Amino acid sequence: MTLASKRSFSAVAALALAAGLAGLAGPATAATTAAAPYNCVPNGPAGSQTVYGTFGDASVIGWAGNSQGVVACLGGSFWVDTSGASGGPGSASTAAVTGTTYGYGIYDDSPTTWVNADGYLPALVTTFHRDGATIAITNFGDQVSIGGNSFVIIYSRVSVSNPTGSAITVDPQASAGLIPLNSASDTVPAHATVNHDYAVPSDKFGGSYAYPSSAAIVAAGGFDQHFAHMRAYWNGQLAGIAQITQLPDASLINAYKTGFIYTQIIRSGDELKTGANGYDQEFSHDVIGILANLFTQGYTANAHGLLVRARSVIGSQTQYDDGVWTYPWVWAIYLLKTGDLSFVKANFDTEGATGKTEPSIEDTAHLIATDRTGPGGIMEETNDIDANGYWTIDNYEALMGLWAYHWLAQQVGNSTEASWAASQYSSLLAATTKTLDATISANHLNYLPCSMTEPNTANRCANAEDANWAAPFLFGRWAWDGQLFGAPLSGPGISLIDATYSYGFARLAGKLPANTFGGYPTQYYSTAYNAGYGEWGLASNDYRDQGILSYQFMIASGQSGPYSWWESQQFPNPGSPWTGTHPEAGNGASPHAWGMANANMVLLDSLAAQESDGSLIVGRGVPDSWVSSGQVISLANFPTTDGRHSGISIRTSGQAVTLTVSDDQPAGAVLFQLPAFVGNIASTSAGTVNEKTGTVTVPATVHSVTVHLTRAVG
């Protein structure tokens, strides 16, 4: 899963072995090299090595759908895997991973910045100072066709700038195997810059052909040409999804863009892997969560292939049960956004070629009923949070799956299955509520327990810093995502949302900073799911902006690579040369695709969310601090229903807040729901006001509405 780490091992102890391990994976040192490149090598148990740098740092570069992304580390170093399509670090293979470390001996662990070019591109720039020079090392991947075959080539530039009045000499000390693309002098004149450019092949998209010669790679063009191609490609990809064009916190926009790009690089064809290292494979519930975010963003390129592949994953991978139970949900999002009813009908009750290991949508829904073997008709005991128990998360996931199936059955015109699903939903909701009410009453609880049958003190949630106390609030999906599909909602999963957030954060007070939910064994600082745990806050009264606040924490304090997060993170390392606050280690994968998917989905939902009845919710999770004079929130190409896309902007001027909806008209009413509106609406230029919920409802035909506040906020 992640919820605690599929293979729980700590990077901390392995870091002490980093220098000794470097020689195991790195290439032979070139004769002209005075020092080995920065450590970026596989560590951890044999056969499942996670790749990271000396300070637990790791990110990814490469190309969309490549067989194996390239792990990038601080200092301009990167690791190219040669294990083969099924043997990468963290894959299901038990064979030792193989690969080569590339980098530059010039890097010396001096104070360093490490960022994405243009703020979000998968071109990672390490900048530091040495010998009087400012040195910037940039690495990125580009897809290149040579001899009619497709390759990923990693391009690298060491840019040496001399701000002094005298010439200086700086040798990049490139590692063996890096192919020079130019002949630059090591001597840099006063007030001048010299660029040293290199390349190395990393991937051939599963092809059996040989890698090209060095001469062919040089002939295929230089650094600037390929950087321009890379930039144009990714900007084109981003133009196809919902775009967040303006926010009071621009770092969230860059994180959103980067998360989409990294997901495409980690992906291998139609395989939505969780990581390029650590979790170099597919996990059932991870795939569902990644797909849900992609469809919510409006990404539907080869959606048929992705859905069919997901069917195989949830049908054949039995490590987690909840991936099967939530399978109807991704189909519901896909149908809502695209209107592609024919493809849904073709897969509604028809299995794939291998039968039950490629289940139909109907199969997965009926499996929920079969798996209701827990006490009182709740869901069975599972290991879905990496410990055995009757977990609360499972019941809400099953409810989400049943209601999504009910909605799908209605859309395809199968009234029998729609009625069956509604009955099962009502029955499971009643059983869930009854069981939880009994547990809460018997143990005098004031929160939603992570177990259906025990207080948090009786299981892994006894540790306040174990983030699974909030597991239902993300992975359960139901309270917020169920609402979007019109599900009847009741019971402690609704009534105790605010109380549970308050309970969990109170236990963490004095142990962890604000807006982190904790982590997993043995690294309890934070997680890649930290923002996602704020999802149910969108269904609450007091924590509606928690997803955004926790995403901001991830950016400020949790990055182990530029906009990259380990699944579970250790406390910050004050000795890291990377400026800012960064975990000293982590486990799982970094970047972690499911974690990024959850973060970006809650960010987008906080700004705009589509309901299945056509209603468009705007601003539900916007922090009050963003509703101050001069602030602007803007979205473009937001997917609503049936292939429609709208532009959305929120502008504050004094105590007036104006919403504008452009491009395609929404299918239903617009619900303008800023938390700042609750008990604070003086008047509105259009629509009706619900003062208690802070909602201004306007017809779809009204393209602009201005709400005047009683008092200023922000």
PDB file of C-alpha atoms in Angstrom, residues 120 235 238-257 603-604 607-608 626 631-638 646-651 660 662-663:
ATOM      1  CA  TYR A 120       7.820  21.934 -12.629  1.00  0.00           C
ATOM      2  CA  ASN A 235       3.642  21.469 -21.667  1.00  0.00           C
ATOM      3  CA  LEU A 238      -0.303  19.424 -19.187  1.00  0.00           C
ATOM      4  CA  ALA A 239      -2.525  21.392 -21.570  1.00  0.00           C
ATOM      5  CA  GLY A 240      -4.744  18.312 -21.880  1.00  0.00           C
ATOM      6  CA  ILE A 241      -5.716  18.151 -18.198  1.00  0.00           C
ATOM      7  CA  ALA A 242      -7.323  20.545 -15.738  1.00  0.00           C
ATOM      8  CA  GLN A 243      -4.904  23.415 -15.311  1.00  0.00           C
ATOM      9  CA  ILE A 244      -4.460  25.350 -12.090  1.00  0.00           C
ATOM     10  CA  THR A 245      -3.275  28.629 -13.557  1.00  0.00           C
ATOM     11  CA  GLN A 246      -3.198  30.907 -10.499  1.00  0.00           C
ATOM     12  CA  LEU A 247      -3.178  30.424  -6.722  1.00  0.00           C
ATOM     13  CA  PRO A 248      -2.021  32.511  -3.778  1.00  0.00           C
ATOM     14  CA  ASP A 249       0.568  29.747  -3.220  1.00  0.00           C
ATOM     15  CA  ALA A 250       2.288  29.099  -6.573  1.00  0.00           C
ATOM     16  CA  SER A 251       4.264  26.141  -5.171  1.00  0.00           C
ATOM     17  CA  LEU A 252       1.036  24.118  -5.178  1.00  0.00           C
ATOM     18  CA  ILE A 253       0.653  24.740  -8.917  1.00  0.00           C
ATOM     19  CA  ASN A 254       4.170  23.463  -9.545  1.00  0.00           C
ATOM     20  CA  ALA A 255       3.606  20.435  -7.312  1.00  0.00           C
ATOM     21  CA  TYR A 256       0.378  19.668  -9.181  1.00  0.00           C
ATOM     22  CA  LYS A 257       2.094  19.823 -12.572  1.00  0.00           C
ATOM     23  CA  LEU A 603      -6.167  19.993  -4.180  1.00  0.00           C
ATOM     24  CA  LEU A 604      -8.344  19.988  -7.285  1.00  0.00           C
ATOM     25  CA  LEU A 607     -10.972  24.233  -5.751  1.00  0.00           C
ATOM     26  CA  ALA A 608     -13.680  22.639  -7.913  1.00  0.00           C
ATOM     27  CA  TRP A 626      -6.720  33.015   0.237  1.00  0.00           C
ATOM     28  CA  GLN A 631      -5.986  37.245  -4.297  1.00  0.00           C
ATOM     29  CA  VAL A 632      -6.879  35.202  -7.389  1.00  0.00           C
ATOM     30  CA  ILE A 633      -7.676  31.509  -7.851  1.00  0.00           C
ATOM     31  CA  SER A 634      -7.981  30.373 -11.450  1.00  0.00           C
ATOM     32  CA  LEU A 635      -8.556  27.068 -13.257  1.00  0.00           C
ATOM     33  CA  ALA A 636      -8.653  26.314 -16.972  1.00  0.00           C
ATOM     34  CA  ASN A 637      -9.898  23.275 -18.871  1.00  0.00           C
ATOM     35  CA  PHE A 638     -11.637  21.835 -15.811  1.00  0.00           C
ATOM     36  CA  SER A 646     -14.972  25.003 -17.981  1.00  0.00           C
ATOM     37  CA  GLY A 647     -12.762  27.826 -16.852  1.00  0.00           C
ATOM     38  CA  ILE A 648     -13.190  28.986 -13.243  1.00  0.00           C
ATOM     39  CA  SER A 649     -11.841  32.047 -11.453  1.00  0.00           C
ATOM     40  CA  ILE A 650     -12.318  33.459  -7.958  1.00  0.00           C
ATOM     41  CA  ARG A 651     -11.189  37.052  -7.376  1.00  0.00           C
ATOM     42  CA  THR A 660     -16.626  33.612 -13.024  1.00  0.00           C
ATOM     43  CA  SER A 662     -16.341  30.448 -18.631  1.00  0.00           C
ATOM     44  CA  ASP A 663     -16.151  28.152 -21.659  1.00  0.00           C
TER      45      ASP A 663
END
